[in-house]
mmCIF file of C-alpha atoms in Angstrom:
data_model
loop_
_atom_site.group_PDB
_atom_site.id
_atom_site.type_symbol
_atom_site.label_atom_id
_atom_site.label_comp_id
_atom_site.label_asym_id
_atom_site.label_seq_id
_atom_site.Cartn_x
_atom_site.Cartn_y
_atom_site.Cartn_z
ATOM 1 C CA MET A 1123 243.684 -10.149 -40.808
ATOM 2 C CA MET A 1124 243.644 -10.560 -37.006
ATOM 3 C CA LYS A 1125 245.977 -7.573 -36.600
ATOM 4 C CA VAL A 1126 243.467 -5.463 -38.494
ATOM 5 C CA LEU A 1127 240.641 -6.848 -36.336
ATOM 6 C CA CYS A 1128 242.524 -6.103 -33.129
ATOM 7 C CA THR A 1129 243.485 -2.613 -34.316
ATOM 8 C CA ALA A 1130 239.852 -1.919 -35.185
ATOM 9 C CA ILE A 1131 238.698 -3.212 -31.811
ATOM 10 C CA VAL A 1132 241.206 -1.062 -29.931
ATOM 11 C CA ALA A 1133 240.286 2.009 -32.013
ATOM 12 C CA LEU A 1134 236.575 1.561 -31.314
ATOM 13 C CA LEU A 1135 236.856 1.131 -27.547
ATOM 14 C CA PRO A 1136 237.473 4.528 -25.948
ATOM 15 C CA MET A 1137 235.394 3.789 -22.833
ATOM 16 C CA ALA A 1138 236.957 4.494 -19.446
ATOM 17 C CA ALA A 1139 238.085 1.615 -17.274
ATOM 18 C CA SER A 1140 235.933 2.885 -14.418
ATOM 19 C CA ALA A 1141 232.660 2.084 -16.214
ATOM 20 C CA GLN A 1142 230.133 -0.205 -14.555
ATOM 21 C CA TRP A 1143 230.072 -3.701 -16.038
ATOM 22 C CA GLU A 1144 226.817 -5.481 -16.736
ATOM 23 C CA SER A 1145 228.201 -8.996 -16.466
ATOM 24 C CA PRO A 1146 229.451 -10.516 -13.200
ATOM 25 C CA TYR A 1147 231.285 -13.121 -15.301
ATOM 26 C CA MET A 1148 233.164 -10.429 -17.230
ATOM 27 C CA ASP A 1149 234.052 -8.711 -13.944
ATOM 28 C CA ARG A 1150 235.445 -11.957 -12.542
ATOM 29 C CA ALA A 1151 237.328 -12.782 -15.746
ATOM 30 C CA ARG A 1152 238.795 -9.264 -15.969
ATOM 31 C CA LYS A 1153 240.168 -9.597 -12.440
ATOM 32 C CA VAL A 1154 241.818 -12.928 -13.280
ATOM 33 C CA LEU A 1155 243.217 -11.485 -16.507
ATOM 34 C CA ALA A 1156 244.530 -8.244 -14.987
ATOM 35 C CA LYS A 1157 246.151 -9.995 -12.026
ATOM 36 C CA GLY A 1158 247.855 -12.630 -14.168
ATOM 37 C CA LEU A 1159 248.994 -10.355 -16.978
ATOM 38 C CA GLY A 1160 250.276 -7.820 -14.448
ATOM 39 C CA GLN A 1161 252.869 -10.421 -13.441
ATOM 40 C CA ILE A 1162 254.170 -10.554 -17.039
ATOM 41 C CA GLY A 1163 254.502 -6.848 -17.733
ATOM 42 C CA GLN A 1164 252.743 -3.509 -18.135
ATOM 43 C CA TRP A 1165 249.501 -3.488 -20.161
ATOM 44 C CA GLN A 1166 247.442 -0.800 -21.836
ATOM 45 C CA THR A 1167 243.807 -1.747 -21.168
ATOM 46 C CA THR A 1168 240.545 -0.726 -22.820
ATOM 47 C CA HIS A 1169 237.150 -1.901 -21.517
ATOM 48 C CA THR A 1170 233.573 -1.912 -22.722
ATOM 49 C CA THR A 1171 230.658 -3.771 -21.171
ATOM 50 C CA ASN A 1172 231.351 -7.061 -22.937
ATOM 51 C CA GLN A 1173 234.985 -6.770 -24.003
ATOM 52 C CA THR A 1174 238.465 -6.049 -22.678
ATOM 53 C CA VAL A 1175 241.496 -5.458 -24.897
ATOM 54 C CA MET A 1176 244.964 -5.482 -23.331
ATOM 55 C CA GLN A 1177 248.231 -4.803 -25.132
ATOM 56 C CA CYS A 1178 251.613 -5.304 -23.496
ATOM 57 C CA THR A 1179 253.580 -2.062 -23.427
ATOM 58 C CA SER A 1180 256.670 -3.452 -21.715
ATOM 59 C CA CYS A 1181 257.088 -6.673 -23.714
ATOM 60 C CA ALA A 1182 259.913 -6.931 -26.220
ATOM 61 C CA GLN A 1183 257.316 -7.743 -28.902
ATOM 62 C CA VAL A 1184 253.656 -6.756 -29.146
ATOM 63 C CA VAL A 1185 251.322 -9.213 -27.403
ATOM 64 C CA THR A 1186 247.590 -8.494 -27.426
ATOM 65 C CA VAL A 1187 244.912 -10.176 -25.301
ATOM 66 C CA VAL A 1188 241.180 -9.806 -25.970
ATOM 67 C CA LEU A 1189 238.437 -11.097 -23.664
ATOM 68 C CA ARG A 1190 234.785 -10.906 -24.720
ATOM 69 C CA GLN A 1191 231.247 -12.067 -24.051
ATOM 70 C CA ILE A 1192 229.107 -12.284 -27.203
ATOM 71 C CA ASP A 1193 225.404 -12.246 -26.314
ATOM 72 C CA ASP A 1194 222.795 -13.916 -28.550
ATOM 73 C CA TYR A 1195 225.637 -15.438 -30.563
ATOM 74 C CA THR A 1196 223.371 -17.728 -32.600
ATOM 75 C CA LYS A 1197 220.750 -15.054 -33.365
ATOM 76 C CA GLY A 1198 220.040 -14.903 -37.092
ATOM 77 C CA SER A 1199 221.823 -18.193 -37.813
ATOM 78 C CA ASP A 1200 220.627 -21.719 -38.476
ATOM 79 C CA PHE A 1201 222.563 -22.969 -35.442
ATOM 80 C CA ALA A 1202 220.892 -23.707 -32.107
ATOM 81 C CA ARG A 1203 224.115 -24.003 -30.080
ATOM 82 C CA PRO A 1204 226.809 -21.312 -29.873
ATOM 83 C CA MET A 1205 229.655 -23.845 -30.046
ATOM 84 C CA ASP A 1206 228.274 -25.340 -33.280
ATOM 85 C CA LEU A 1207 228.166 -21.904 -34.920
ATOM 86 C CA TYR A 1208 231.646 -21.084 -33.645
ATOM 87 C CA MET A 1209 233.128 -24.350 -34.929
ATOM 88 C CA ALA A 1210 231.466 -23.950 -38.349
ATOM 89 C CA GLY A 1211 232.919 -20.447 -38.627
ATOM 90 C CA ARG A 1212 236.396 -21.567 -37.623
ATOM 91 C CA LYS A 1213 236.332 -24.475 -40.085
ATOM 92 C CA ALA A 1214 235.362 -22.057 -42.867
ATOM 93 C CA LEU A 1215 238.171 -19.693 -41.809
ATOM 94 C CA CYS A 1216 240.672 -22.568 -41.892
ATOM 95 C CA ARG A 1217 239.525 -23.584 -45.387
ATOM 96 C CA ASP A 1218 239.891 -19.980 -46.581
ATOM 97 C CA LEU A 1219 243.363 -19.611 -45.074
ATOM 98 C CA ALA A 1220 244.503 -22.829 -46.762
ATOM 99 C CA ALA A 1221 242.901 -21.934 -50.106
ATOM 100 C CA ASP A 1222 244.386 -18.414 -50.110
ATOM 101 C CA GLN A 1223 247.712 -19.670 -48.734
ATOM 102 C CA THR A 1224 247.678 -16.819 -46.211
ATOM 103 C CA GLY A 1225 247.921 -18.943 -43.076
ATOM 104 C CA ARG A 1226 247.082 -22.292 -41.563
ATOM 105 C CA CYS A 1227 245.138 -23.684 -38.679
ATOM 106 C CA LEU A 1228 247.272 -25.558 -36.212
ATOM 107 C CA ASP A 1229 244.571 -26.937 -33.967
ATOM 108 C CA LEU A 1230 240.814 -26.935 -34.129
ATOM 109 C CA LYS A 1231 238.936 -28.981 -31.618
ATOM 110 C CA ALA A 1232 235.957 -28.535 -29.375
ATOM 111 C CA PRO A 1233 235.495 -27.342 -26.805
ATOM 112 C CA GLY A 1234 237.239 -24.101 -27.019
ATOM 113 C CA PHE A 1235 240.776 -24.124 -28.324
ATOM 114 C CA PHE A 1236 241.770 -22.802 -31.687
ATOM 115 C CA SER A 1237 245.070 -21.575 -33.007
ATOM 116 C CA LEU A 1238 246.171 -20.318 -36.369
ATOM 117 C CA GLU A 1239 249.388 -19.170 -37.857
ATOM 118 C CA GLN A 1240 249.807 -16.203 -40.125
ATOM 119 C CA ASP A 1241 252.453 -13.608 -39.392
ATOM 120 C CA ASP A 1242 251.581 -14.049 -35.720
ATOM 121 C CA MET A 1243 250.315 -16.902 -33.601
ATOM 122 C CA ILE A 1244 246.726 -16.537 -32.488
ATOM 123 C CA TYR A 1245 245.248 -18.677 -29.730
ATOM 124 C CA GLU A 1246 241.553 -18.588 -28.950
ATOM 125 C CA PHE A 1247 239.748 -20.010 -25.915
ATOM 126 C CA VAL A 1248 235.970 -20.369 -26.046
ATOM 127 C CA THR A 1249 233.146 -21.656 -23.865
ATOM 128 C CA PRO A 1250 229.381 -21.468 -24.530
ATOM 129 C CA LEU A 1251 226.964 -20.133 -21.906
ATOM 130 C CA GLY A 1252 223.308 -20.470 -22.919
ATOM 131 C CA THR A 1253 222.908 -18.406 -26.093
ATOM 132 C CA SER A 1254 226.125 -16.472 -25.430
ATOM 133 C CA LEU A 1255 229.678 -17.284 -26.400
ATOM 134 C CA LEU A 1256 232.427 -16.494 -23.912
ATOM 135 C CA ALA A 1257 235.747 -16.105 -25.666
ATOM 136 C CA GLY A 1258 239.179 -14.603 -25.719
ATOM 137 C CA TYR A 1259 242.273 -14.654 -27.838
ATOM 138 C CA VAL A 1260 245.978 -13.955 -27.529
ATOM 139 C CA GLU A 1261 247.965 -12.708 -30.494
ATOM 140 C CA GLY A 1262 251.685 -12.236 -30.795
ATOM 141 C CA PRO A 1263 254.808 -13.166 -32.738
ATOM 142 C CA LYS A 1264 255.694 -16.856 -32.595
ATOM 143 C CA ASP A 1265 258.918 -16.110 -30.733
ATOM 144 C CA ALA A 1266 257.454 -13.673 -28.161
ATOM 145 C CA THR A 1267 258.621 -14.916 -24.767
ATOM 146 C CA GLU A 1268 255.440 -13.703 -23.051
ATOM 147 C CA LEU A 1269 253.104 -15.571 -25.429
ATOM 148 C CA PRO A 1270 252.882 -18.921 -23.549
ATOM 149 C CA GLN A 1271 252.271 -17.177 -20.207
ATOM 150 C CA ALA A 1272 249.590 -14.931 -21.719
ATOM 151 C CA GLN A 1273 247.875 -17.999 -23.221
ATOM 152 C CA ASN A 1274 247.684 -19.722 -19.843
ATOM 153 C CA ILE A 1275 246.381 -16.600 -18.125
ATOM 154 C CA LEU A 1276 243.728 -16.072 -20.806
ATOM 155 C CA ARG A 1277 242.656 -19.712 -20.521
ATOM 156 C CA GLN A 1278 242.032 -19.133 -16.792
ATOM 157 C CA ALA A 1279 240.174 -15.872 -17.479
ATOM 158 C CA VAL A 1280 237.864 -17.525 -20.028
ATOM 159 C CA LYS A 1281 237.145 -20.250 -17.481
ATOM 160 C CA ALA A 1282 236.263 -17.480 -15.014
ATOM 161 C CA LEU A 1283 233.596 -16.271 -17.462
ATOM 162 C CA SER A 1284 231.658 -19.440 -16.770
ATOM 163 C CA PRO A 1285 229.202 -19.588 -13.850
ATOM 164 C CA ARG A 1286 230.578 -23.096 -13.188
ATOM 165 C CA TRP A 1287 234.043 -21.669 -12.364
#
């Protein structure tokens, strides 16, 4: 499921890396992400205004990192706070994974850390900012040696999305 999502995201993001970004938080987070991940290996990077997708091209196994800012996250929902909507969605996803026996949630706690296990490990880091949700995830095989480093770097990049950083 997440592999399909990531593949779709990468396929839909042909924008050049030299584009002007509309968010100073995304600019700051991208710098943290690029600097940190550059120490792990070589990465193919695709940017849009509110999202960056990076896939390791020199890692022994595929590791993908996605960083995004979702504006008006609660628009059209019954939720007033972005984190409440996010947590409700993740709880529903966990129930579906367990019911379908296609995966399992390993950790689900606020604020902002979620991991699930299917074929790959997926770690998500989230922080609300007004009506927006600032988020990122790392996906890779459970035994990928670069996975723990990429998780720590993404955690720092998501923190950099916050104006309090």
